[in-house]
Short mmCIF file of C-alpha atoms in Angstrom, two decimals:
data_model
loop_
_atom_site.label_atom_id
_atom_site.label_comp_id
_atom_site.label_asym_id
_atom_site.label_seq_id
_atom_site.Cartn_x
_atom_site.Cartn_y
_atom_site.Cartn_z
CA ASP A 234 34.34 82.51 -11.58
CA ILE A 235 34.96 79.28 -12.95
CA GLN A 236 38.34 78.61 -14.59
CA MET A 237 38.53 76.16 -17.05
CA THR A 238 42.13 74.87 -18.14
CA GLN A 239 43.26 72.75 -20.90
CA SER A 240 46.08 70.78 -21.65
CA PRO A 241 47.97 70.49 -23.48
CA SER A 242 48.25 74.06 -24.70
CA THR A 243 50.14 72.40 -28.15
CA LEU A 244 49.68 69.16 -29.76
CA SER A 245 52.01 68.29 -32.28
CA ALA A 246 50.26 65.02 -34.52
CA SER A 247 50.49 63.55 -38.37
CA VAL A 248 47.02 62.88 -40.36
CA GLY A 249 45.85 59.25 -39.07
CA ASP A 250 46.58 59.94 -35.48
CA THR A 251 44.28 60.36 -32.67
CA VAL A 252 44.59 62.76 -30.30
CA THR A 253 43.18 63.72 -26.58
CA ILE A 254 42.82 67.35 -25.56
CA THR A 255 41.67 67.76 -21.56
CA CYS A 256 39.76 70.80 -19.89
CA ARG A 257 39.66 71.01 -16.70
CA ALA A 258 36.58 72.87 -14.21
CA SER A 259 37.71 74.89 -11.33
CA GLN A 260 34.48 73.32 -9.76
CA SER A 261 31.58 71.22 -10.84
CA ILE A 262 29.66 71.64 -14.09
CA ASP A 263 27.80 68.76 -14.48
CA ILE A 264 28.10 68.44 -18.11
CA TRP A 265 27.45 71.62 -19.40
CA LEU A 266 30.67 72.27 -21.34
CA ALA A 267 30.82 72.91 -25.16
CA TRP A 268 33.62 72.08 -27.48
CA TYR A 269 35.10 74.52 -30.65
CA GLN A 270 36.84 74.50 -33.19
CA HIS A 271 38.69 77.88 -34.36
CA LYS A 272 40.57 78.28 -37.41
CA PRO A 273 42.43 81.55 -38.50
CA GLY A 274 40.28 84.09 -40.39
CA LYS A 275 37.11 81.75 -39.72
CA ALA A 276 34.32 82.05 -36.62
CA PRO A 277 34.80 79.47 -34.17
CA ALA A 278 32.38 76.19 -34.92
CA LEU A 279 30.56 74.24 -32.23
CA LEU A 280 31.78 70.59 -31.95
CA ILE A 281 30.55 69.70 -28.84
CA TYR A 282 27.84 70.79 -26.71
CA LYS A 283 26.25 68.81 -22.70
CA ALA A 284 30.01 67.39 -22.62
CA PHE A 285 29.61 64.51 -24.60
CA SER A 286 26.95 65.62 -28.23
CA LEU A 287 27.84 65.83 -31.05
CA ALA A 288 26.48 69.09 -33.17
CA GLY A 289 25.09 68.53 -36.18
CA GLY A 290 27.24 67.98 -39.71
CA VAL A 291 30.20 67.57 -37.49
CA PRO A 292 31.94 63.94 -38.36
CA SER A 293 32.07 60.96 -35.99
CA ARG A 294 35.79 60.89 -35.92
CA PHE A 295 35.23 63.53 -32.68
CA SER A 296 34.06 62.64 -29.52
CA ALA A 297 33.53 63.68 -25.98
CA GLY A 298 32.91 63.04 -22.44
CA GLY A 299 33.20 63.28 -19.18
CA SER A 300 31.15 65.42 -16.34
CA GLY A 301 31.71 67.46 -13.14
CA THR A 302 35.03 68.71 -13.30
CA GLU A 303 37.16 66.39 -15.82
CA PHE A 304 36.80 66.34 -19.77
CA THR A 305 38.02 65.06 -22.79
CA LEU A 306 37.65 65.98 -26.90
CA THR A 307 38.96 63.04 -28.88
CA ILE A 308 39.55 63.12 -32.74
CA SER A 309 40.30 60.10 -34.17
CA SER A 310 42.31 59.57 -37.31
CA LEU A 311 42.80 63.75 -37.81
CA GLN A 312 42.41 64.23 -41.37
CA PRO A 313 44.03 67.59 -42.54
CA GLU A 314 41.33 69.71 -41.73
CA ASP A 315 41.45 68.75 -38.28
CA PHE A 316 44.15 70.66 -37.40
CA ALA A 317 43.21 74.16 -35.89
CA THR A 318 43.26 75.67 -32.17
CA PHE A 319 40.38 74.11 -30.26
CA TYR A 320 38.64 75.71 -27.17
CA CYS A 321 36.34 74.32 -24.71
CA GLN A 322 33.88 76.35 -22.50
CA GLN A 323 31.39 76.23 -19.49
CA TYR A 324 27.81 77.24 -19.71
CA SER A 325 26.91 76.31 -16.66
CA SER A 326 27.18 79.64 -15.30
CA TYR A 327 28.13 83.16 -15.28
CA PRO A 328 30.51 84.47 -16.26
CA ARG A 329 31.06 82.28 -19.40
CA THR A 330 34.36 80.76 -19.57
CA PHE A 331 37.13 79.78 -21.91
CA GLY A 332 40.08 76.99 -21.93
CA GLN A 333 43.52 78.97 -23.10
CA GLY A 334 42.97 76.76 -26.50
CA THR A 335 44.73 73.99 -27.67
CA ARG A 336 46.41 74.18 -30.62
CA VAL A 337 46.63 70.87 -32.68
CA GLU A 338 49.32 71.14 -35.27
CA ILE A 339 51.28 68.71 -37.89
CA LYS A 340 54.11 67.23 -37.16
CA GLU B 276 20.48 80.44 -43.94
CA VAL B 277 21.57 82.20 -40.26
CA GLN B 278 23.80 84.92 -41.03
CA LEU B 279 25.45 86.82 -37.97
CA LEU B 280 27.11 90.30 -39.45
CA GLU B 281 28.54 92.62 -37.75
CA SER B 282 29.28 96.26 -37.82
CA GLY B 283 30.70 98.98 -36.48
CA GLY B 284 34.56 98.30 -35.38
CA GLY B 285 37.32 100.53 -35.79
CA LEU B 286 40.14 102.22 -34.90
CA VAL B 287 39.66 104.48 -31.43
CA LYS B 288 41.76 105.94 -29.32
CA PRO B 289 41.69 105.44 -25.37
CA GLY B 290 39.01 106.51 -23.37
CA GLY B 291 36.95 106.90 -26.55
CA SER B 292 33.29 105.04 -27.46
CA LEU B 293 32.03 102.80 -29.98
CA ARG B 294 29.05 100.82 -31.13
CA LEU B 295 29.00 97.49 -32.43
CA SER B 296 26.04 95.77 -34.33
CA CYS B 297 25.01 92.15 -35.15
CA ALA B 298 22.48 92.22 -37.63
CA ALA B 299 21.14 88.57 -37.26
CA SER B 300 18.65 86.76 -40.47
CA GLY B 301 17.89 83.21 -41.37
CA PHE B 302 16.50 82.86 -37.74
CA THR B 303 13.45 83.89 -34.97
CA PHE B 304 15.47 86.26 -33.21
CA GLY B 305 13.10 87.14 -30.27
CA ARG B 306 13.70 83.29 -29.70
CA TYR B 307 17.25 83.09 -28.33
CA GLY B 308 20.06 84.47 -26.24
CA MET B 309 22.69 86.64 -28.21
CA ASN B 310 26.19 87.70 -26.66
CA TRP B 311 29.37 88.93 -27.55
CA VAL B 312 32.79 87.63 -27.38
CA ARG B 313 36.29 88.54 -28.25
CA GLN B 314 39.55 87.72 -28.80
CA ALA B 315 42.56 89.92 -28.43
CA PRO B 316 45.64 89.50 -30.67
CA GLY B 317 47.56 86.78 -30.36
CA LYS B 318 45.28 85.77 -27.38
CA GLY B 319 41.97 82.99 -27.14
CA LEU B 320 38.65 83.30 -27.36
CA GLU B 321 37.25 85.57 -24.12
CA TRP B 322 33.14 86.45 -23.56
CA VAL B 323 32.19 89.93 -23.51
CA ALA B 324 28.38 90.01 -22.70
CA SER B 325 25.43 88.70 -22.79
CA ILE B 326 22.13 89.28 -23.28
CA THR B 327 17.99 86.81 -22.65
CA SER B 328 15.81 86.15 -25.62
CA GLY B 329 13.60 89.25 -24.62
CA GLY B 330 16.06 90.88 -23.38
CA HIS B 331 15.38 91.16 -20.21
CA TYR B 332 18.47 89.66 -17.92
CA VAL B 333 21.92 91.05 -19.45
CA PHE B 334 25.42 89.58 -17.59
CA TYR B 335 28.90 91.40 -18.07
CA ALA B 336 32.76 89.92 -18.49
CA ALA B 337 34.16 91.80 -14.97
CA SER B 338 36.36 93.77 -16.78
CA VAL B 339 33.97 95.19 -18.74
CA LYS B 340 31.43 95.33 -16.98
CA GLY B 341 30.50 99.31 -15.84
CA ARG B 342 31.78 100.25 -19.21
CA PHE B 343 29.70 98.18 -22.04
CA THR B 344 26.35 98.10 -22.79
CA ILE B 345 24.75 94.72 -24.37
CA SER B 346 21.24 95.17 -25.61
CA ARG B 347 18.82 93.97 -28.24
CA ASP B 348 16.19 95.06 -31.14
CA ASN B 349 13.95 92.18 -31.74
CA ALA B 350 11.64 94.08 -34.16
CA LYS B 351 14.97 94.86 -35.85
CA ASN B 352 16.76 91.69 -35.77
CA SER B 353 19.28 93.59 -34.06
CA LEU B 354 22.14 93.24 -31.30
CA SER B 355 24.38 95.96 -30.11
CA LEU B 356 27.18 96.73 -27.93
CA GLN B 357 28.05 99.76 -26.81
CA MET B 358 31.66 100.25 -25.69
CA ASP B 359 32.85 103.71 -23.63
CA ASP B 360 36.25 104.51 -21.76
CA LEU B 361 37.74 102.01 -23.84
CA ARG B 362 41.52 100.82 -22.82
CA ALA B 363 44.36 99.80 -24.79
CA ASP B 364 43.43 95.68 -23.84
CA ASP B 365 39.66 96.24 -25.62
CA THR B 366 41.87 95.89 -28.65
CA ALA B 367 39.90 92.66 -30.08
CA LEU B 368 38.32 90.64 -32.40
CA TYR B 369 34.79 91.11 -31.50
CA SER B 370 32.44 88.27 -32.62
CA CYS B 371 29.16 87.98 -31.92
CA ALA B 372 27.27 84.86 -31.21
CA ARG B 373 23.72 83.21 -30.85
CA ASP B 374 22.57 80.52 -27.83
CA ILE B 375 19.01 78.99 -26.71
CA GLU B 376 18.58 77.35 -23.70
CA GLY B 377 20.61 74.26 -22.81
CA MET B 378 22.33 74.96 -25.70
CA PRO B 379 26.16 77.27 -26.20
CA TYR B 380 26.96 79.09 -29.14
CA ASP B 381 25.15 77.39 -32.14
CA TYR B 382 26.29 80.68 -34.90
CA TRP B 383 28.43 83.05 -34.75
CA GLY B 384 29.74 85.76 -36.99
CA GLN B 385 33.19 86.49 -38.57
CA GLY B 386 33.62 89.15 -36.28
CA ILE B 387 35.53 93.19 -36.44
CA LEU B 388 38.02 94.23 -35.48
CA VAL B 389 38.18 97.50 -32.81
CA THR B 390 41.57 98.42 -32.28
CA VAL B 391 42.29 101.07 -29.20
CA SER B 392 45.31 102.94 -30.21
CA SER B 393 46.32 106.64 -29.59
#
């Protein structure tokens, strides 16, 4: 199984900050990586697919990159609505696996 | 508008069974793969099972293989998850989500709570 490891687990930041979350795969997944934003009481929302492609309706302050085993999600100029938990997920092979999540909280 | 609505959750005793359903609308259901993902209290997202668009192929997490069965009825735009021999660690919010070739889960349901407790 492919293990997905996110860092950090928690990130404290202020509105306007730029933050970066890292996701590492235990083996190469090419670009078959997604990022989701999850807020309490709501369904997860797809942000990024194929490692760097922005999903429809996602603000351009979200960007992502990487391939193989190392991936990043960057949020430029954090907005109040961005505070949430973020998950990476590989969809290269089964079983599908998620990272453990990165909680972005207000400093 | 794409909608996925789960139902069938509730409280069940260890060893018991429950059948979850996911009613889909707003898209051509038979063109999409479907999935179940769960989130235990205080934990992260965990993939549970997937079924291809035509229902020919199914995949399960090791933690549920042999106990859970995913199925779909394309004529009724419906996805199901039969859960047998439930354990306390199956307690979670279960969500259905759709995918299509080369894409991850672009729409999710709100989820339904399953509690396994004596």
